[in-house]
PDB file of C-alpha atoms in Angstrom:
ATOM      1  CA  MET A 146      16.357 -32.487  15.051  1.00  0.00           C
ATOM      2  CA  LEU A 147      17.841 -32.693  11.588  1.00  0.00           C
ATOM      3  CA  GLY A 148      15.698 -34.506   9.107  1.00  0.00           C
ATOM      4  CA  GLY A 149      16.056 -35.259   5.425  1.00  0.00           C
ATOM      5  CA  GLY A 150      18.959 -33.068   4.306  1.00  0.00           C
ATOM      6  CA  ALA A 151      19.353 -31.455   0.926  1.00  0.00           C
ATOM      7  CA  ALA A 152      16.053 -32.774  -0.423  1.00  0.00           C
ATOM      8  CA  ARG A 153      14.264 -30.455   2.002  1.00  0.00           C
ATOM      9  CA  LEU A 154      16.241 -27.343   1.135  1.00  0.00           C
ATOM     10  CA  GLY A 155      13.556 -25.700  -0.989  1.00  0.00           C
ATOM     11  CA  CYS A 156      10.782 -26.278   1.554  1.00  0.00           C
ATOM     12  CA  ALA A 157      12.838 -25.133   4.522  1.00  0.00           C
ATOM     13  CA  MET A 158      14.006 -21.990   2.753  1.00  0.00           C
ATOM     14  CA  ALA A 159      10.397 -21.188   1.891  1.00  0.00           C
ATOM     15  CA  VAL A 160       9.624 -21.445   5.585  1.00  0.00           C
ATOM     16  CA  CYS A 161      12.523 -19.102   6.341  1.00  0.00           C
ATOM     17  CA  GLY A 162      11.248 -16.568   3.848  1.00  0.00           C
ATOM     18  CA  LEU A 163       7.786 -16.584   5.357  1.00  0.00           C
ATOM     19  CA  LEU A 164       8.721 -16.557   9.021  1.00  0.00           C
ATOM     20  CA  LEU A 165      12.180 -15.080   9.376  1.00  0.00           C
ATOM     21  CA  THR A 166      13.041 -13.017   6.283  1.00  0.00           C
ATOM     22  CA  GLY A 167      16.356 -14.791   5.958  1.00  0.00           C
ATOM     23  CA  CYS A 168      15.577 -17.307   8.682  1.00  0.00           C
ATOM     24  CA  THR A 169      18.331 -16.703  11.215  1.00  0.00           C
ATOM     25  CA  SER A 170      21.154 -14.331  11.862  1.00  0.00           C
ATOM     26  CA  GLY A 171      23.731 -16.472  10.046  1.00  0.00           C
ATOM     27  CA  GLY A 172      21.560 -17.270   7.036  1.00  0.00           C
ATOM     28  CA  GLU A 173      22.752 -16.697   3.498  1.00  0.00           C
ATOM     29  CA  GLY A 174      19.831 -18.302   1.726  1.00  0.00           C
ATOM     30  CA  PRO A 175      20.343 -21.334  -0.515  1.00  0.00           C
ATOM     31  CA  GLY A 176      24.131 -20.955  -0.298  1.00  0.00           C
ATOM     32  CA  ARG A 177      24.180 -22.383   3.220  1.00  0.00           C
ATOM     33  CA  PRO A 178      25.155 -26.046   3.647  1.00  0.00           C
ATOM     34  CA  ALA A 179      22.193 -28.390   3.804  1.00  0.00           C
ATOM     35  CA  ALA A 180      21.833 -30.694   6.763  1.00  0.00           C
ATOM     36  CA  GLY A 181      24.315 -33.539   6.746  1.00  0.00           C
ATOM     37  CA  THR A 182      26.843 -31.741   4.509  1.00  0.00           C
ATOM     38  CA  THR A 183      30.104 -30.009   5.350  1.00  0.00           C
ATOM     39  CA  ALA A 184      31.955 -27.071   3.859  1.00  0.00           C
ATOM     40  CA  GLY A 185      33.914 -28.278   0.860  1.00  0.00           C
ATOM     41  CA  ASP A 186      31.246 -30.832  -0.030  1.00  0.00           C
ATOM     42  CA  PRO A 187      29.780 -30.157  -3.499  1.00  0.00           C
ATOM     43  CA  ALA A 188      26.308 -30.647  -1.993  1.00  0.00           C
ATOM     44  CA  ALA A 189      26.979 -27.705   0.284  1.00  0.00           C
ATOM     45  CA  GLY A 190      27.559 -25.316  -2.596  1.00  0.00           C
ATOM     46  CA  THR A 191      31.114 -24.428  -1.442  1.00  0.00           C
ATOM     47  CA  THR A 192      34.587 -25.710  -2.140  1.00  0.00           C
ATOM     48  CA  ALA A 193      37.624 -25.848   0.098  1.00  0.00           C
ATOM     49  CA  GLY A 194      39.290 -22.450   0.096  1.00  0.00           C
ATOM     50  CA  ASP A 195      36.090 -20.475  -0.473  1.00  0.00           C
ATOM     51  CA  PRO A 196      35.368 -17.702   2.066  1.00  0.00           C
ATOM     52  CA  ALA A 197      32.292 -19.707   3.123  1.00  0.00           C
ATOM     53  CA  ASP A 198      34.606 -22.554   4.132  1.00  0.00           C
ATOM     54  CA  THR A 199      35.644 -20.846   7.388  1.00  0.00           C
ATOM     55  CA  SER A 200      34.049 -22.141  10.551  1.00  0.00           C
ATOM     56  CA  PRO A 201      32.515 -21.240  12.807  1.00  0.00           C
ATOM     57  CA  SER A 202      30.910 -18.041  11.554  1.00  0.00           C
ATOM     58  CA  PRO A 203      31.221 -15.020  13.838  1.00  0.00           C
ATOM     59  CA  THR A 204      28.368 -14.674  16.281  1.00  0.00           C
ATOM     60  CA  ALA A 205      26.996 -11.528  17.798  1.00  0.00           C
ATOM     61  CA  VAL A 206      25.826 -12.913  21.124  1.00  0.00           C
ATOM     62  CA  ALA A 207      29.090 -14.537  22.230  1.00  0.00           C
ATOM     63  CA  ASP A 208      32.745 -13.653  21.726  1.00  0.00           C
ATOM     64  CA  ILE A 209      33.790 -17.198  20.837  1.00  0.00           C
ATOM     65  CA  ASP A 210      37.439 -18.151  21.081  1.00  0.00           C
ATOM     66  CA  PRO A 211      38.103 -20.591  18.198  1.00  0.00           C
ATOM     67  CA  ALA A 212      40.866 -22.226  20.236  1.00  0.00           C
ATOM     68  CA  ARG A 213      38.296 -23.232  22.884  1.00  0.00           C
ATOM     69  CA  LEU A 214      35.934 -24.966  20.456  1.00  0.00           C
ATOM     70  CA  PRO A 215      35.975 -28.787  20.336  1.00  0.00           C
ATOM     71  CA  ALA A 216      37.783 -30.159  17.295  1.00  0.00           C
ATOM     72  CA  THR A 217      36.984 -33.855  17.727  1.00  0.00           C
ATOM     73  CA  ALA A 218      33.958 -35.940  18.612  1.00  0.00           C
ATOM     74  CA  ALA A 219      35.545 -36.873  21.943  1.00  0.00           C
ATOM     75  CA  GLN A 220      36.172 -33.240  22.865  1.00  0.00           C
ATOM     76  CA  ALA A 221      32.634 -32.304  21.842  1.00  0.00           C
ATOM     77  CA  ALA A 222      31.134 -35.133  23.901  1.00  0.00           C
ATOM     78  CA  ALA A 223      33.106 -34.029  26.975  1.00  0.00           C
ATOM     79  CA  LEU A 224      31.935 -30.437  26.549  1.00  0.00           C
ATOM     80  CA  VAL A 225      28.323 -31.549  26.141  1.00  0.00           C
ATOM     81  CA  ARG A 226      28.487 -33.399  29.459  1.00  0.00           C
ATOM     82  CA  ASP A 227      29.888 -30.290  31.143  1.00  0.00           C
ATOM     83  CA  VAL A 228      27.039 -28.162  29.770  1.00  0.00           C
ATOM     84  CA  ILE A 229      23.930 -30.359  29.894  1.00  0.00           C
ATOM     85  CA  ALA A 230      21.542 -30.037  32.844  1.00  0.00           C
ATOM     86  CA  GLN A 231      21.173 -32.373  35.803  1.00  0.00           C
ATOM     87  CA  PRO A 232      17.725 -33.213  37.266  1.00  0.00           C
ATOM     88  CA  SER A 233      18.063 -30.618  40.053  1.00  0.00           C
ATOM     89  CA  ALA A 234      18.190 -27.818  37.460  1.00  0.00           C
ATOM     90  CA  PHE A 235      14.485 -28.422  36.770  1.00  0.00           C
ATOM     91  CA  GLY A 236      13.560 -28.302  40.460  1.00  0.00           C
ATOM     92  CA  PRO A 237      14.227 -30.295  43.651  1.00  0.00           C
ATOM     93  CA  ASP A 238      11.346 -32.665  42.928  1.00  0.00           C
ATOM     94  CA  THR A 239      12.742 -33.696  39.524  1.00  0.00           C
ATOM     95  CA  VAL A 240      14.185 -37.195  39.059  1.00  0.00           C
ATOM     96  CA  ARG A 241      15.848 -39.161  36.272  1.00  0.00           C
ATOM     97  CA  ARG A 242      13.671 -41.073  33.850  1.00  0.00           C
ATOM     98  CA  SER A 243      14.668 -44.444  32.452  1.00  0.00           C
ATOM     99  CA  PRO A 244      16.454 -44.457  30.111  1.00  0.00           C
ATOM    100  CA  TYR A 245      18.188 -41.358  31.446  1.00  0.00           C
ATOM    101  CA  GLU A 246      20.395 -40.698  28.410  1.00  0.00           C
ATOM    102  CA  ASN A 247      20.114 -41.519  24.739  1.00  0.00           C
ATOM    103  CA  ASP A 248      22.861 -43.313  22.827  1.00  0.00           C
ATOM    104  CA  PRO A 249      25.267 -40.384  22.100  1.00  0.00           C
ATOM    105  CA  ARG A 250      26.054 -41.907  18.680  1.00  0.00           C
ATOM    106  CA  ARG A 251      22.434 -41.431  17.577  1.00  0.00           C
ATOM    107  CA  TRP A 252      19.757 -38.736  17.624  1.00  0.00           C
ATOM    108  CA  ALA A 253      16.082 -38.274  16.902  1.00  0.00           C
ATOM    109  CA  VAL A 254      14.991 -37.681  13.297  1.00  0.00           C
ATOM    110  CA  LEU A 255      11.458 -36.994  12.044  1.00  0.00           C
ATOM    111  CA  GLY A 256      10.741 -39.352   9.156  1.00  0.00           C
ATOM    112  CA  ASP A 257       8.694 -38.621   6.063  1.00  0.00           C
ATOM    113  CA  ASP A 258       5.803 -40.424   7.773  1.00  0.00           C
ATOM    114  CA  CYS A 259       5.881 -37.889  10.672  1.00  0.00           C
ATOM    115  CA  VAL A 260       7.164 -40.543  13.086  1.00  0.00           C
ATOM    116  CA  TRP A 261      10.258 -39.856  15.214  1.00  0.00           C
ATOM    117  CA  GLU A 262      13.055 -42.432  15.088  1.00  0.00           C
ATOM    118  CA  GLN A 263      16.680 -42.784  16.184  1.00  0.00           C
ATOM    119  CA  ARG A 264      19.387 -42.577  13.512  1.00  0.00           C
ATOM    120  CA  ALA A 265      23.170 -42.299  13.454  1.00  0.00           C
ATOM    121  CA  LEU A 266      24.600 -38.802  13.817  1.00  0.00           C
ATOM    122  CA  PRO A 267      25.267 -37.109  10.460  1.00  0.00           C
ATOM    123  CA  GLU A 268      28.797 -36.044   9.545  1.00  0.00           C
ATOM    124  CA  ASP A 269      28.180 -32.400  10.403  1.00  0.00           C
ATOM    125  CA  VAL A 270      27.412 -33.230  14.055  1.00  0.00           C
ATOM    126  CA  LEU A 271      30.331 -33.839  16.422  1.00  0.00           C
ATOM    127  CA  ALA A 272      28.186 -34.802  19.421  1.00  0.00           C
ATOM    128  CA  SER A 273      24.609 -34.753  20.708  1.00  0.00           C
ATOM    129  CA  LEU A 274      23.191 -35.869  24.038  1.00  0.00           C
ATOM    130  CA  THR A 275      19.620 -35.993  25.348  1.00  0.00           C
ATOM    131  CA  ARG A 276      18.713 -36.481  29.003  1.00  0.00           C
ATOM    132  CA  HIS A 277      15.223 -37.378  30.240  1.00  0.00           C
ATOM    133  CA  PHE A 278      13.652 -36.258  33.514  1.00  0.00           C
ATOM    134  CA  GLU A 279      10.333 -36.421  35.337  1.00  0.00           C
ATOM    135  CA  VAL A 280       8.444 -34.647  38.085  1.00  0.00           C
ATOM    136  CA  PRO A 281       6.510 -37.531  39.667  1.00  0.00           C
ATOM    137  CA  ALA A 282       2.753 -37.297  40.082  1.00  0.00           C
ATOM    138  CA  SER A 283       1.688 -35.662  43.342  1.00  0.00           C
ATOM    139  CA  GLY A 284      -0.861 -33.244  44.758  1.00  0.00           C
ATOM    140  CA  GLY A 285      -3.456 -34.037  42.127  1.00  0.00           C
ATOM    141  CA  LYS A 286      -1.020 -33.450  39.246  1.00  0.00           C
ATOM    142  CA  GLY A 287       0.121 -36.088  36.812  1.00  0.00           C
ATOM    143  CA  PRO A 288       3.780 -36.841  35.976  1.00  0.00           C
ATOM    144  CA  LEU A 289       5.549 -34.047  34.075  1.00  0.00           C
ATOM    145  CA  THR A 290       8.063 -35.291  31.490  1.00  0.00           C
ATOM    146  CA  LEU A 291      11.111 -33.115  30.756  1.00  0.00           C
ATOM    147  CA  SER A 292      14.214 -33.273  28.586  1.00  0.00           C
ATOM    148  CA  ALA A 293      17.447 -31.415  27.839  1.00  0.00           C
ATOM    149  CA  VAL A 294      19.459 -31.640  24.613  1.00  0.00           C
ATOM    150  CA  VAL A 295      22.891 -30.250  23.690  1.00  0.00           C
ATOM    151  CA  THR A 296      24.255 -30.647  20.149  1.00  0.00           C
ATOM    152  CA  VAL A 297      27.628 -29.627  18.716  1.00  0.00           C
ATOM    153  CA  HIS A 298      27.826 -28.995  14.979  1.00  0.00           C
ATOM    154  CA  ARG A 299      31.054 -28.495  13.068  1.00  0.00           C
ATOM    155  CA  THR A 300      30.001 -24.997  11.944  1.00  0.00           C
ATOM    156  CA  ALA A 301      27.584 -22.284  12.969  1.00  0.00           C
ATOM    157  CA  GLU A 302      25.881 -22.542   9.569  1.00  0.00           C
ATOM    158  CA  GLN A 303      25.051 -26.193  10.146  1.00  0.00           C
ATOM    159  CA  ALA A 304      23.627 -25.417  13.579  1.00  0.00           C
ATOM    160  CA  ASP A 305      21.627 -22.625  11.952  1.00  0.00           C
ATOM    161  CA  TRP A 306      20.188 -25.166   9.532  1.00  0.00           C
ATOM    162  CA  GLU A 307      19.030 -27.347  12.426  1.00  0.00           C
ATOM    163  CA  ASN A 308      16.756 -24.512  13.596  1.00  0.00           C
ATOM    164  CA  ALA A 309      15.455 -24.018  10.057  1.00  0.00           C
ATOM    165  CA  GLU A 310      14.532 -27.686   9.809  1.00  0.00           C
ATOM    166  CA  VAL A 311      12.525 -27.494  13.039  1.00  0.00           C
ATOM    167  CA  LEU A 312      10.332 -24.918  11.297  1.00  0.00           C
ATOM    168  CA  GLU A 313      10.022 -27.068   8.189  1.00  0.00           C
ATOM    169  CA  GLU A 314       9.086 -30.099  10.301  1.00  0.00           C
ATOM    170  CA  MET A 315       6.306 -28.185  12.031  1.00  0.00           C
ATOM    171  CA  LEU A 316       4.725 -27.214   8.701  1.00  0.00           C
ATOM    172  CA  ARG A 317       5.239 -30.652   7.183  1.00  0.00           C
ATOM    173  CA  CYS A 318       3.997 -32.538  10.248  1.00  0.00           C
ATOM    174  CA  PRO A 319       1.680 -30.500  12.519  1.00  0.00           C
ATOM    175  CA  SER A 320       0.939 -33.861  14.189  1.00  0.00           C
ATOM    176  CA  GLN A 321       3.910 -36.067  15.115  1.00  0.00           C
ATOM    177  CA  LEU A 322       4.200 -39.536  16.632  1.00  0.00           C
ATOM    178  CA  LEU A 323       6.931 -39.545  19.289  1.00  0.00           C
ATOM    179  CA  ARG A 324       6.634 -43.287  19.879  1.00  0.00           C
ATOM    180  CA  SER A 325       3.805 -45.774  20.207  1.00  0.00           C
ATOM    181  CA  GLY A 326       1.067 -44.188  22.321  1.00  0.00           C
ATOM    182  CA  GLU A 327       2.555 -40.652  22.391  1.00  0.00           C
ATOM    183  CA  VAL A 328       1.414 -37.955  19.960  1.00  0.00           C
ATOM    184  CA  LEU A 329       2.092 -34.234  19.512  1.00  0.00           C
ATOM    185  CA  THR A 330      -0.597 -32.156  17.769  1.00  0.00           C
ATOM    186  CA  ASP A 331      -1.431 -28.535  16.914  1.00  0.00           C
ATOM    187  CA  LEU A 332       2.250 -27.544  16.764  1.00  0.00           C
ATOM    188  CA  THR A 333       3.165 -23.881  16.333  1.00  0.00           C
ATOM    189  CA  ASP A 334       6.709 -22.469  16.130  1.00  0.00           C
ATOM    190  CA  VAL A 335       7.818 -18.903  16.922  1.00  0.00           C
ATOM    191  CA  PRO A 336      11.401 -18.060  15.829  1.00  0.00           C
ATOM    192  CA  ASN A 337      13.370 -15.011  16.957  1.00  0.00           C
ATOM    193  CA  ALA A 338      16.762 -13.952  15.624  1.00  0.00           C
ATOM    194  CA  LEU A 339      19.159 -12.051  17.865  1.00  0.00           C
ATOM    195  CA  GLY A 340      17.583  -8.702  18.755  1.00  0.00           C
ATOM    196  CA  ASP A 341      14.013  -9.736  17.937  1.00  0.00           C
ATOM    197  CA  SER A 342      11.253  -9.847  20.574  1.00  0.00           C
ATOM    198  CA  GLY A 343      13.623  -9.541  23.507  1.00  0.00           C
ATOM    199  CA  ASN A 344      16.146 -12.115  22.273  1.00  0.00           C
ATOM    200  CA  GLY A 345      19.453 -10.814  23.584  1.00  0.00           C
ATOM    201  CA  PHE A 346      20.750 -14.173  24.740  1.00  0.00           C
ATOM    202  CA  ALA A 347      21.240 -16.347  21.625  1.00  0.00           C
ATOM    203  CA  ASP A 348      22.049 -16.075  17.942  1.00  0.00           C
ATOM    204  CA  ASP A 349      18.647 -17.635  17.338  1.00  0.00           C
ATOM    205  CA  ALA A 350      15.777 -18.712  19.568  1.00  0.00           C
ATOM    206  CA  LEU A 351      12.857 -20.965  18.716  1.00  0.00           C
ATOM    207  CA  THR A 352       9.781 -21.792  20.796  1.00  0.00           C
ATOM    208  CA  GLU A 353       7.452 -24.617  19.790  1.00  0.00           C
ATOM    209  CA  THR A 354       4.129 -25.190  21.536  1.00  0.00           C
ATOM    210  CA  GLY A 355       1.305 -27.627  21.020  1.00  0.00           C
ATOM    211  CA  THR A 356      -0.539 -30.420  22.766  1.00  0.00           C
ATOM    212  CA  TYR A 357       0.653 -33.798  24.007  1.00  0.00           C
ATOM    213  CA  THR A 358      -1.416 -36.961  24.401  1.00  0.00           C
ATOM    214  CA  GLY A 359      -0.017 -40.166  25.871  1.00  0.00           C
ATOM    215  CA  ASP A 360      -1.340 -43.543  26.945  1.00  0.00           C
ATOM    216  CA  ARG A 361       0.043 -43.006  30.451  1.00  0.00           C
ATOM    217  CA  VAL A 362      -1.296 -39.476  31.058  1.00  0.00           C
ATOM    218  CA  GLY A 363      -4.211 -39.070  28.646  1.00  0.00           C
ATOM    219  CA  GLY A 364      -4.642 -35.638  27.159  1.00  0.00           C
ATOM    220  CA  PRO A 365      -4.443 -33.403  25.357  1.00  0.00           C
ATOM    221  CA  HIS A 366      -2.034 -31.552  27.677  1.00  0.00           C
ATOM    222  CA  PRO A 367       0.313 -28.599  27.028  1.00  0.00           C
ATOM    223  CA  TYR A 368       3.612 -29.230  25.263  1.00  0.00           C
ATOM    224  CA  VAL A 369       6.618 -26.852  25.030  1.00  0.00           C
ATOM    225  CA  TRP A 370       9.979 -27.127  23.228  1.00  0.00           C
ATOM    226  CA  GLU A 371      12.523 -24.288  23.453  1.00  0.00           C
ATOM    227  CA  GLN A 372      15.735 -24.274  21.420  1.00  0.00           C
ATOM    228  CA  THR A 373      18.526 -21.712  21.166  1.00  0.00           C
ATOM    229  CA  ARG A 374      21.657 -21.499  19.052  1.00  0.00           C
ATOM    230  CA  VAL A 375      25.008 -20.038  20.095  1.00  0.00           C
ATOM    231  CA  GLY A 376      27.549 -20.351  17.279  1.00  0.00           C
ATOM    232  CA  PRO A 377      27.817 -24.045  16.298  1.00  0.00           C
ATOM    233  CA  PHE A 378      25.868 -25.222  19.352  1.00  0.00           C
ATOM    234  CA  THR A 379      22.164 -25.799  19.893  1.00  0.00           C
ATOM    235  CA  ILE A 380      20.610 -26.174  23.346  1.00  0.00           C
ATOM    236  CA  ALA A 381      17.040 -27.343  23.842  1.00  0.00           C
ATOM    237  CA  VAL A 382      14.626 -28.132  26.671  1.00  0.00           C
ATOM    238  CA  SER A 383      11.146 -29.622  26.490  1.00  0.00           C
ATOM    239  CA  ALA A 384       8.165 -30.384  28.702  1.00  0.00           C
ATOM    240  CA  LYS A 385       5.243 -32.733  28.048  1.00  0.00           C
ATOM    241  CA  GLY A 386       2.332 -31.928  30.332  1.00  0.00           C
ATOM    242  CA  ALA A 387      -0.082 -34.043  32.298  1.00  0.00           C
ATOM    243  CA  LYS A 388      -3.182 -33.528  34.445  1.00  0.00           C
ATOM    244  CA  GLY A 389      -3.053 -30.268  36.397  1.00  0.00           C
ATOM    245  CA  TRP A 390      -0.083 -28.692  34.584  1.00  0.00           C
ATOM    246  CA  SER A 391      -0.583 -25.367  32.758  1.00  0.00           C
ATOM    247  CA  LYS A 392       1.508 -24.098  29.846  1.00  0.00           C
ATOM    248  CA  THR A 393       2.829 -21.308  32.084  1.00  0.00           C
ATOM    249  CA  GLU A 394       4.078 -23.877  34.590  1.00  0.00           C
ATOM    250  CA  LEU A 395       5.874 -25.727  31.807  1.00  0.00           C
ATOM    251  CA  PHE A 396       7.667 -22.550  30.731  1.00  0.00           C
ATOM    252  CA  ASP A 397       8.602 -21.884  34.354  1.00  0.00           C
ATOM    253  CA  ARG A 398      10.146 -25.352  34.696  1.00  0.00           C
ATOM    254  CA  LEU A 399      12.219 -24.892  31.543  1.00  0.00           C
ATOM    255  CA  ARG A 400      13.509 -21.371  32.141  1.00  0.00           C
ATOM    256  CA  ASP A 401      16.258 -21.989  34.725  1.00  0.00           C
ATOM    257  CA  PRO A 402      17.876 -25.062  33.124  1.00  0.00           C
ATOM    258  CA  HIS A 403      17.876 -23.366  29.737  1.00  0.00           C
ATOM    259  CA  VAL A 404      19.569 -20.254  31.130  1.00  0.00           C
ATOM    260  CA  MET A 405      22.028 -22.383  33.100  1.00  0.00           C
ATOM    261  CA  MET A 406      23.109 -24.413  30.066  1.00  0.00           C
ATOM    262  CA  ARG A 407      23.634 -21.295  27.949  1.00  0.00           C
ATOM    263  CA  SER A 408      25.704 -19.789  30.751  1.00  0.00           C
ATOM    264  CA  ARG A 409      27.841 -22.921  31.092  1.00  0.00           C
ATOM    265  CA  LEU A 410      28.377 -23.054  27.341  1.00  0.00           C
ATOM    266  CA  ARG A 411      29.448 -19.442  27.049  1.00  0.00           C
ATOM    267  CA  GLY A 412      31.781 -19.854  30.005  1.00  0.00           C
ATOM    268  CA  ALA A 413      33.434 -22.753  28.185  1.00  0.00           C
ATOM    269  CA  ILE A 414      33.844 -21.200  24.714  1.00  0.00           C
ATOM    270  CA  GLU A 415      34.156 -17.429  25.110  1.00  0.00           C
ATOM    271  CA  ARG A 416      37.453 -15.577  25.130  1.00  0.00           C
ATOM    272  CA  GLU A 417      38.853 -15.133  28.601  1.00  0.00           C
ATOM    273  CA  ALA A 418      38.917 -11.585  29.930  1.00  0.00           C
ATOM    274  CA  PRO A 419      42.409 -10.061  30.179  1.00  0.00           C
ATOM    275  CA  ALA A 420      44.036 -10.319  33.605  1.00  0.00           C
ATOM    276  CA  GLY A 421      42.957  -7.477  35.853  1.00  0.00           C
ATOM    277  CA  ASN A 422      39.655  -6.939  34.067  1.00  0.00           C
ATOM    278  CA  GLY A 423      37.173  -7.149  36.889  1.00  0.00           C
ATOM    279  CA  SER A 424      34.070  -6.549  34.825  1.00  0.00           C
ATOM    280  CA  PRO A 425      31.576  -9.411  35.211  1.00  0.00           C
ATOM    281  CA  SER A 426      30.668 -11.534  32.208  1.00  0.00           C
ATOM    282  CA  ALA A 427      27.100 -11.218  30.962  1.00  0.00           C
ATOM    283  CA  SER A 428      27.108 -14.911  30.131  1.00  0.00           C
ATOM    284  CA  GLY A 429      26.406 -15.939  33.704  1.00  0.00           C
ATOM    285  CA  SER A 430      23.628 -13.462  34.356  1.00  0.00           C
ATOM    286  CA  PRO A 431      20.015 -14.512  33.791  1.00  0.00           C
ATOM    287  CA  THR A 432      19.086 -10.833  33.691  1.00  0.00           C
ATOM    288  CA  ALA A 433      21.461 -10.226  30.793  1.00  0.00           C
ATOM    289  CA  GLU A 434      19.786 -13.035  28.856  1.00  0.00           C
ATOM    290  CA  GLY A 435      16.345 -11.489  29.032  1.00  0.00           C
ATOM    291  CA  ALA A 436      13.022 -12.651  30.386  1.00  0.00           C
ATOM    292  CA  ARG A 437      11.254 -15.830  29.406  1.00  0.00           C
ATOM    293  CA  ARG A 438       9.589 -15.595  26.027  1.00  0.00           C
TER     294      ARG A 438
END
């Protein structure tokens, strides 16, 4: 969900100051790289060899093994496919939508006109994949539209910036056009850094709610987007409601796939326990990750 890059730095940091007092656990204020920049780039405010040039930054929620992080776009894309949810994660009645996957070389960007469009991945993103799902209409309920997104940034700071831009986008565009005939309105974002409001499962967590109106389903109906960051990775799930679906039911549909993807990710990137250590990893336990926000 990265948007306009360095030109938005002042606005996004103002959002951070108002909502997060530093925005997220890895934030260092204006010294962080802006979206689309990399450490060592003059636009990022650092030069090669500076302490800020190390990546990824340490994270509190996961004991990341740097040797297990993807170093190339191909490695990142393979990891994303291992982590991202299948339809069954959202429930046995969930099916693939068409198209099922986005072009992995592109991702969604909110333009200055508050209209979402597909653009090429910026240099700071190694890989990003979105999958689309649906619970078909039945029992007096309309079709529920779902999605899952996994993105791999080169550094934790750049992933941190992605969350900050989501907040900026909400203030800049409280109404957003997804595509022709589909509109989000009344958007509200609630961010939580690690340790805040029960967040013990991610370096940062962000919940966006609002209303969704579409030509196919009418509206307005509930809309939910949940995004978490673990080191240089962001994981997101979303639900666009229809007739008969409550906001609580949308949260319920998103909980299990979100937990599952975080668990898969941590299993892939955390340091392996020494041989003979029989203590279970918290990464695979939904209880350890806390209740739904």
